[in-house]
Tab-separated table of C-alpha atoms in Angstrom:
chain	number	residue	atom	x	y	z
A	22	UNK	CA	4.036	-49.535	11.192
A	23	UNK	CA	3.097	-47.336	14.442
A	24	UNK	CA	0.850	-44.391	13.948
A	25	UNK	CA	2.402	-41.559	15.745
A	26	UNK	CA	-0.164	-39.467	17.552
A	27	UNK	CA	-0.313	-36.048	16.182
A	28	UNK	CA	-0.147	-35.120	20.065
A	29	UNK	CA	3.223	-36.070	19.987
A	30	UNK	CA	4.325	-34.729	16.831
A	31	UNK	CA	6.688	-31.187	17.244
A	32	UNK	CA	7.224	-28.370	14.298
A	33	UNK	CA	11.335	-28.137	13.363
A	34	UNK	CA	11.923	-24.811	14.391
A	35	UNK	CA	11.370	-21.517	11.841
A	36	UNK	CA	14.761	-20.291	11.469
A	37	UNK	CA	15.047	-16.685	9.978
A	38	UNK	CA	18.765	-15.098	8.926
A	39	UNK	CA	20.660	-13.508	11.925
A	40	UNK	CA	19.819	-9.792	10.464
A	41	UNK	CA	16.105	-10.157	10.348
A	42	UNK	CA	13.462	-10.689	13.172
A	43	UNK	CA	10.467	-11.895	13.482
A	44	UNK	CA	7.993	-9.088	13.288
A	45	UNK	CA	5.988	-8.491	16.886
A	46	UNK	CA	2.473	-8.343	17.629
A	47	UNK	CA	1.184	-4.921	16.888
A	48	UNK	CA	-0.772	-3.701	20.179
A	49	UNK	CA	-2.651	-0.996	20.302
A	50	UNK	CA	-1.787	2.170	22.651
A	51	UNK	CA	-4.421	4.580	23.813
A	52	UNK	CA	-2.284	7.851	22.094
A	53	UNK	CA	-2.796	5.425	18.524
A	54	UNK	CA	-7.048	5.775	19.693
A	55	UNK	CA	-6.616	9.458	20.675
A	56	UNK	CA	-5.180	10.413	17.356
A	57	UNK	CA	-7.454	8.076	15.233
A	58	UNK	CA	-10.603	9.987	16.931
A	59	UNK	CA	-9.208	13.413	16.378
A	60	UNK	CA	-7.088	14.081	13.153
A	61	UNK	CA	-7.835	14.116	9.684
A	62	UNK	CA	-7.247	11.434	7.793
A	63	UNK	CA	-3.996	11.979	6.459
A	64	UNK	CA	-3.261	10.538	2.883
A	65	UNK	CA	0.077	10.738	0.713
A	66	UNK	CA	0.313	10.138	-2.864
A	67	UNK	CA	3.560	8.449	-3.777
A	68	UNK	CA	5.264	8.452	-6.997
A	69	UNK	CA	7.744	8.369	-9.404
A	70	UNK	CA	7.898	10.447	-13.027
A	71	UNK	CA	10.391	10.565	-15.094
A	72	UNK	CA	8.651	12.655	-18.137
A	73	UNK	CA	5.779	13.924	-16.168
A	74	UNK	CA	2.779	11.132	-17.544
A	75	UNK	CA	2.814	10.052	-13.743
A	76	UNK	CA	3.353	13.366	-11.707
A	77	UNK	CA	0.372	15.079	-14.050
A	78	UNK	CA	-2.237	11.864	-13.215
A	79	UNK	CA	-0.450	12.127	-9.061
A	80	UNK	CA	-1.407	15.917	-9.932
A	81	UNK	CA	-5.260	15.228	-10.654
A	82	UNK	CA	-5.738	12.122	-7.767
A	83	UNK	CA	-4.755	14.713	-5.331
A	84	UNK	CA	-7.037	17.363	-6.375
A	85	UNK	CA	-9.467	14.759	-6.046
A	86	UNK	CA	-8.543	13.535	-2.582
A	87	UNK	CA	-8.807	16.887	-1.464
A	88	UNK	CA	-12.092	17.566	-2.585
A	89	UNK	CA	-13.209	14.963	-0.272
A	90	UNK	CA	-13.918	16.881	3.535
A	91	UNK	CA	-11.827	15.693	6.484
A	92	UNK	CA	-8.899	14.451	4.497
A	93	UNK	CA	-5.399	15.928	4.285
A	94	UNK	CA	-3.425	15.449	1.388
A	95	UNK	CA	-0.039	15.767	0.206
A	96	UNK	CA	2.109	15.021	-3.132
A	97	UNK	CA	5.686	12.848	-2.532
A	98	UNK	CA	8.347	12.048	-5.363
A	99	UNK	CA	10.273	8.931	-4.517
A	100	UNK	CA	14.595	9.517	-5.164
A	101	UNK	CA	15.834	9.539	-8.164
A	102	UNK	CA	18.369	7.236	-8.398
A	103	UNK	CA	19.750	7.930	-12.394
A	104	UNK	CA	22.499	10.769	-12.364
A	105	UNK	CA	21.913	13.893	-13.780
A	106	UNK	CA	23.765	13.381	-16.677
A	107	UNK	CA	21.958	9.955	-17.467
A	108	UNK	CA	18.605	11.894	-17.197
A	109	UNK	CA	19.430	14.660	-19.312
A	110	UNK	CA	21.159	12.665	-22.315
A	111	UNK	CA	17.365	10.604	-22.197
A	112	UNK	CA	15.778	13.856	-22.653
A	113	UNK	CA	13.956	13.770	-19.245
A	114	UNK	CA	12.472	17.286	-17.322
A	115	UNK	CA	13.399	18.635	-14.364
A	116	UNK	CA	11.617	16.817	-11.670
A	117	UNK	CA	8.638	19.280	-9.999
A	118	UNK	CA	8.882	20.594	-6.695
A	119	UNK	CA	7.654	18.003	-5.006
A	120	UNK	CA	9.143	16.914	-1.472
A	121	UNK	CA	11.317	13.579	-1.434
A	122	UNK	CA	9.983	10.719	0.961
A	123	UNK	CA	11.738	8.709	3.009
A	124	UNK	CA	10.600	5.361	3.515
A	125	UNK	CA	9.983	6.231	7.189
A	126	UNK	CA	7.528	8.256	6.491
A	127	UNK	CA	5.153	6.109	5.133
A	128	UNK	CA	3.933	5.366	8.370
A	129	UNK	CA	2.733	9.190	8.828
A	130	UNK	CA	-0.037	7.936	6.763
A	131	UNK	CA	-3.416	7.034	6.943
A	132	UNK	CA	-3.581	5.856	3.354
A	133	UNK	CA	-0.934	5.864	0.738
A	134	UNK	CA	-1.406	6.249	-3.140
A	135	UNK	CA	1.557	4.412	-5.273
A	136	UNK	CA	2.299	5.617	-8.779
A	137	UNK	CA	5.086	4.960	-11.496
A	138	UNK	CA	5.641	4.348	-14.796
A	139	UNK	CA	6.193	0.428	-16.498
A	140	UNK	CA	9.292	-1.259	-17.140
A	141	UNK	CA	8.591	-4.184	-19.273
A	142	UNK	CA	5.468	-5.076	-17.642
A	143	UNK	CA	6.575	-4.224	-14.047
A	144	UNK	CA	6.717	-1.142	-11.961
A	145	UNK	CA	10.301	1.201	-12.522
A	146	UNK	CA	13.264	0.294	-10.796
A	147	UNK	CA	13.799	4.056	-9.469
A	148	UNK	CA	10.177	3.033	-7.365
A	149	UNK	CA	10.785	-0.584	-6.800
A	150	UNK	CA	14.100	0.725	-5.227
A	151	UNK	CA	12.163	2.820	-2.722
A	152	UNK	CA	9.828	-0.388	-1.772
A	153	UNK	CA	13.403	-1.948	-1.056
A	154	UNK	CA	14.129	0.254	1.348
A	155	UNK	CA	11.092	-0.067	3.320
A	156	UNK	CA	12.004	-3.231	4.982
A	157	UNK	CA	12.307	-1.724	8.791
A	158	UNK	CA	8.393	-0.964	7.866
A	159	UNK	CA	7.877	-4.582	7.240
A	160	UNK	CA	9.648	-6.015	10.212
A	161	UNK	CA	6.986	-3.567	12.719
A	162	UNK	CA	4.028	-4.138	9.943
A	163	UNK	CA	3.531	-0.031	10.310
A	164	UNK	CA	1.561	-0.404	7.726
A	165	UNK	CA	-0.400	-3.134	7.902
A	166	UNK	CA	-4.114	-2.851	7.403
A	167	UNK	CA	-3.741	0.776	6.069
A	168	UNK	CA	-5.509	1.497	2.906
A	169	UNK	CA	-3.147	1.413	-0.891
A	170	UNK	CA	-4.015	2.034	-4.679
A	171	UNK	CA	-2.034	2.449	-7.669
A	172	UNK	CA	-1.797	4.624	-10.793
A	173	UNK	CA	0.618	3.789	-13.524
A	174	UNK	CA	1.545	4.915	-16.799
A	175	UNK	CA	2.756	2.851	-20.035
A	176	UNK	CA	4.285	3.411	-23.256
A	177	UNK	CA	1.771	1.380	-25.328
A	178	UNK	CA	-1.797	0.161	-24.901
A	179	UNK	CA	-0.017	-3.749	-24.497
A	180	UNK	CA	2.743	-2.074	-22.335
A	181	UNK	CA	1.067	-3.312	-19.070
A	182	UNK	CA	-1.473	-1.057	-18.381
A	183	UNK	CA	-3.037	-4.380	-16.317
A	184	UNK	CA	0.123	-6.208	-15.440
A	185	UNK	CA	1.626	-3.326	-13.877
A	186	UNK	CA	-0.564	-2.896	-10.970
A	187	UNK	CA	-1.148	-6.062	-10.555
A	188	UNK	CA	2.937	-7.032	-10.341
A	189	UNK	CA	3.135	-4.389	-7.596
A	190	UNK	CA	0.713	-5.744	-5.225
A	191	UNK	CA	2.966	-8.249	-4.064
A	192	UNK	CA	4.257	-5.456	-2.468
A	193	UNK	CA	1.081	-4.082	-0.540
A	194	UNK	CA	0.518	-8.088	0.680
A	195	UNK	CA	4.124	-8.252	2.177
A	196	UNK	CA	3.536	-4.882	4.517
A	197	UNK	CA	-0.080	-6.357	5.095
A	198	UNK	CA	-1.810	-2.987	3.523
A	199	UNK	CA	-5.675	-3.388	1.681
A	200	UNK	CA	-5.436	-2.790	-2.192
A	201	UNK	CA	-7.979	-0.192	-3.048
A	202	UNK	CA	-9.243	-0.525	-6.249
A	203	UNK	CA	-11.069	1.762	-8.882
A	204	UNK	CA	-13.218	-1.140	-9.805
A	205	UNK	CA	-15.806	-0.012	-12.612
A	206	UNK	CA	-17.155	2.947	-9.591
A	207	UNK	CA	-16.043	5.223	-12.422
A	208	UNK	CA	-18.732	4.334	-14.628
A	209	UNK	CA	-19.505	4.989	-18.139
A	210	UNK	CA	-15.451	6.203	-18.814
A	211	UNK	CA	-14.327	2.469	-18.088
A	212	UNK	CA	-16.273	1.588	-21.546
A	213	UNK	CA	-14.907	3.794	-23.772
A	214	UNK	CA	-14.434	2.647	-26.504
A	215	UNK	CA	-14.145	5.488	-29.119
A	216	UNK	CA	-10.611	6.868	-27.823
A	217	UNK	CA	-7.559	5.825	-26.905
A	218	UNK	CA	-7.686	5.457	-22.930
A	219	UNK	CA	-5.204	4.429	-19.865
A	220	UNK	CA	-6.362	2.841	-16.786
A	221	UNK	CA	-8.305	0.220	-15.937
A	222	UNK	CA	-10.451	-1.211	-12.775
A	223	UNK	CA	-6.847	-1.391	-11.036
A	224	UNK	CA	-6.832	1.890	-10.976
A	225	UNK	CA	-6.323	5.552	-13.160
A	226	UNK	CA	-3.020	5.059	-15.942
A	227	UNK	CA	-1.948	6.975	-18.901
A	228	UNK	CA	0.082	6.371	-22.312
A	229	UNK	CA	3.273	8.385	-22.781
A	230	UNK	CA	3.540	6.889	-26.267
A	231	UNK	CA	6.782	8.666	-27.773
A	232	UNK	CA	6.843	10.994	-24.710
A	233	UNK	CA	4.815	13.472	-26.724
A	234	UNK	CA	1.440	12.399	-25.430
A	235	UNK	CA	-0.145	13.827	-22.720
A	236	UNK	CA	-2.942	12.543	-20.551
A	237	UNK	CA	-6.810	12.991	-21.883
A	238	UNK	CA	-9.578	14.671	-20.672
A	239	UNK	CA	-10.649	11.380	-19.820
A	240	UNK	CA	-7.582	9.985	-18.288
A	241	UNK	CA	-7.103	13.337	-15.761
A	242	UNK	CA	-11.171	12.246	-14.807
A	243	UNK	CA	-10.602	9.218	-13.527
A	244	UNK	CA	-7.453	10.111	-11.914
A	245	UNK	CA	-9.745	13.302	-10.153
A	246	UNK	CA	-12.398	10.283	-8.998
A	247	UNK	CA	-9.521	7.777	-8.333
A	248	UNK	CA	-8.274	10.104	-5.490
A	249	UNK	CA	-11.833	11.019	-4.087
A	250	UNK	CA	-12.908	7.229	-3.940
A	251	UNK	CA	-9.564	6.091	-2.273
A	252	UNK	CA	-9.866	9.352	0.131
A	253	UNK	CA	-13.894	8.589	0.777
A	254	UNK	CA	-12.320	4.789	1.583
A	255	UNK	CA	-9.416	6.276	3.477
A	256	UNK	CA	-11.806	8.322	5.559
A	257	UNK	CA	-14.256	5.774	6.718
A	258	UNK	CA	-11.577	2.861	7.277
A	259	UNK	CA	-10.452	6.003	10.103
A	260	UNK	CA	-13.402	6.424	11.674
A	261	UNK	CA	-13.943	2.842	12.017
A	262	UNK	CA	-10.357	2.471	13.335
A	263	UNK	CA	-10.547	3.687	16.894
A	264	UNK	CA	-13.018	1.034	17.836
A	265	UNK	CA	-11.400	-1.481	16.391
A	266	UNK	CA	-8.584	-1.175	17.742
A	267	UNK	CA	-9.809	-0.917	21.337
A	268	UNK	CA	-11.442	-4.188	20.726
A	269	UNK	CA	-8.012	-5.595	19.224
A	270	UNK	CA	-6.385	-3.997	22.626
A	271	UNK	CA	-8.722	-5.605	24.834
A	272	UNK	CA	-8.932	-8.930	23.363
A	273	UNK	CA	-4.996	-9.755	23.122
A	274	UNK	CA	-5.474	-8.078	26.653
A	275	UNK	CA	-7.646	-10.626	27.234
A	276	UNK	CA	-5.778	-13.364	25.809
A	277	UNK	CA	-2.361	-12.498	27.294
A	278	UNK	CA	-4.058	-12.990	30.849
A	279	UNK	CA	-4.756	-16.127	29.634
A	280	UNK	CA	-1.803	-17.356	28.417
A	281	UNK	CA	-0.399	-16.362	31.681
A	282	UNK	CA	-2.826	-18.298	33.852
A	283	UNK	CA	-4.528	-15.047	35.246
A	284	UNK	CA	-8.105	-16.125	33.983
A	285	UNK	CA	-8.924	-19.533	33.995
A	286	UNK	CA	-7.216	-22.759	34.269
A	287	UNK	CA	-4.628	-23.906	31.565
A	288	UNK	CA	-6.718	-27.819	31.104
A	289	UNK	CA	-9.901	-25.448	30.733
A	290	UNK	CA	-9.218	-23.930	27.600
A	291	UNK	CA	-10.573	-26.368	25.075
A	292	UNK	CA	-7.956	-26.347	21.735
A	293	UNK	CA	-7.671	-28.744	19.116
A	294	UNK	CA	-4.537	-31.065	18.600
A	295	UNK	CA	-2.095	-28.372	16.275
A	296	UNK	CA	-2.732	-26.254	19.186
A	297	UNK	CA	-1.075	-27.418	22.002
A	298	UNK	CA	1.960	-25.639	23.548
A	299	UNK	CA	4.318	-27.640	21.562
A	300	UNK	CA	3.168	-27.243	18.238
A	301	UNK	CA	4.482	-24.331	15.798
């Protein structure tokens, strides 16, 4: 049996459905470095509450953010997508005044802080609807390499006060964003062990119980530290951003001179075998 040279061997072609393209190359533009060196780092807070266990810990994680100097922080509620009538025959508050986010406006954002409550182990539909939505986001990656986190709250201490968080970040790996974690940096308070007490090194979480409970003393700390870690995070990724990205803008600068023959000669360029031009 002939060996067939892996020269000569060609990729079948990555076909994608007519409606969706392939996202492009995100290049750098010098207005992207201008505003990186000069603006705050701007951070939203994300979430969706239906009895308030979410919007009080969103509540404390922006206090937090904001204690942190050079950041800018601001509070957005995700739609609602239950009628009215649904809500109030569950027995659920008016929402606060809290702006509603589109999903284009994620990409205001330096750094974005998800919360909701569980549904069976997973994050609530009402949220997971918004994250639906932001598919234009994914096709231009406007959000890749920004900075994420994630609060949650449960009904139970096995309600998925772990599983929660950790089902969502599927959706911070899709639109290429880094998960920020609480980790233990909140200390002694992630080894309590004499109360009852949400969260975990995913990040800050409460438990509604029968709707009746609110959030400890406890709880609303780590919340306060979750958004002043995430916005101390937030704030340095910023800084470091506008020399990155010049580098990034020169080398595919570089590179795209290349590829077009400008620099060098095409048989110079040393590449191994699944390299060459015919090759997917």
């Amino acid at each position: 049996m002939a060996m067939t040279s892996p020269h000569s061997y060609k990729c079948p072609k990555f076909l994608l459905p007519p409606h969706i393209a392939i996202p492009a190359p995100l290049l750098p533009t010098d207005s992207n470095l201008q505003n990186s060196a000069s603006m705050a780092a701007k951070i939203y807070i994300v979430y969706y509450s239906m009895y308030g266990h979410v919007a009080k810990l969103a509540e404390e994680i922006e206090k937090g953010a904001a204690s942190v100097e050079g950041v800018e922080v601001k509070l957005w509620q995700v739609p609602e997508t239950l009628s009215d009538d649904v809500l109030t025959k569950m027995g659920a508050p008016s929402k606060k005044d809290v702006p509603i986010i589109t999903p284009t406006e994620l990409a205001e954002a330096d750094g974005v802080i998800f919360g909701f409550p569980t549904r069976f182990g997973m994050m609530a539909a009402q949220f997971k609807a918004f994250m639906d939505a932001t598919g234009g986001l994914w096709r231009t990656q406007q959000l890749a390499g920004k900075p994420a986190g994630i609060f949650y709250s449960t009904g139970s201490q096995g309600g998925g006060q772990e599983t929660t968080p950790l089902t969502a970040i599927t959706q911070l790996v899709h639109h290429g964003m880094i998960f920020v974690p609480v980790g233990y940096t909140f200390g002694a308070g992630m080894f309590e062990m004499e109360q009852v007490k949400g969260g975990s090194p995913y990040g800050s979480g409460t438990f509604a119980g029968d709707g009746s409970r609110v959030a400890t003393e406890l709880e609303l700390q780590q919340a306060f530290h979750q958004g002043k870690y995430f916005a101390g995070i937030a704030k340095k990724l910023k800084g470091s951003a506008s020399s990155w990205m010049l580098n990034q803008k020169q080398d595919m600068g570089r590179k795209q001179m290349e590829m077009e023959g400008s620099v060098g000669a095409p048989d110079t360029v040393s590449k191994p075998p699944y390299m060459h031009s015919h090759c997917c």
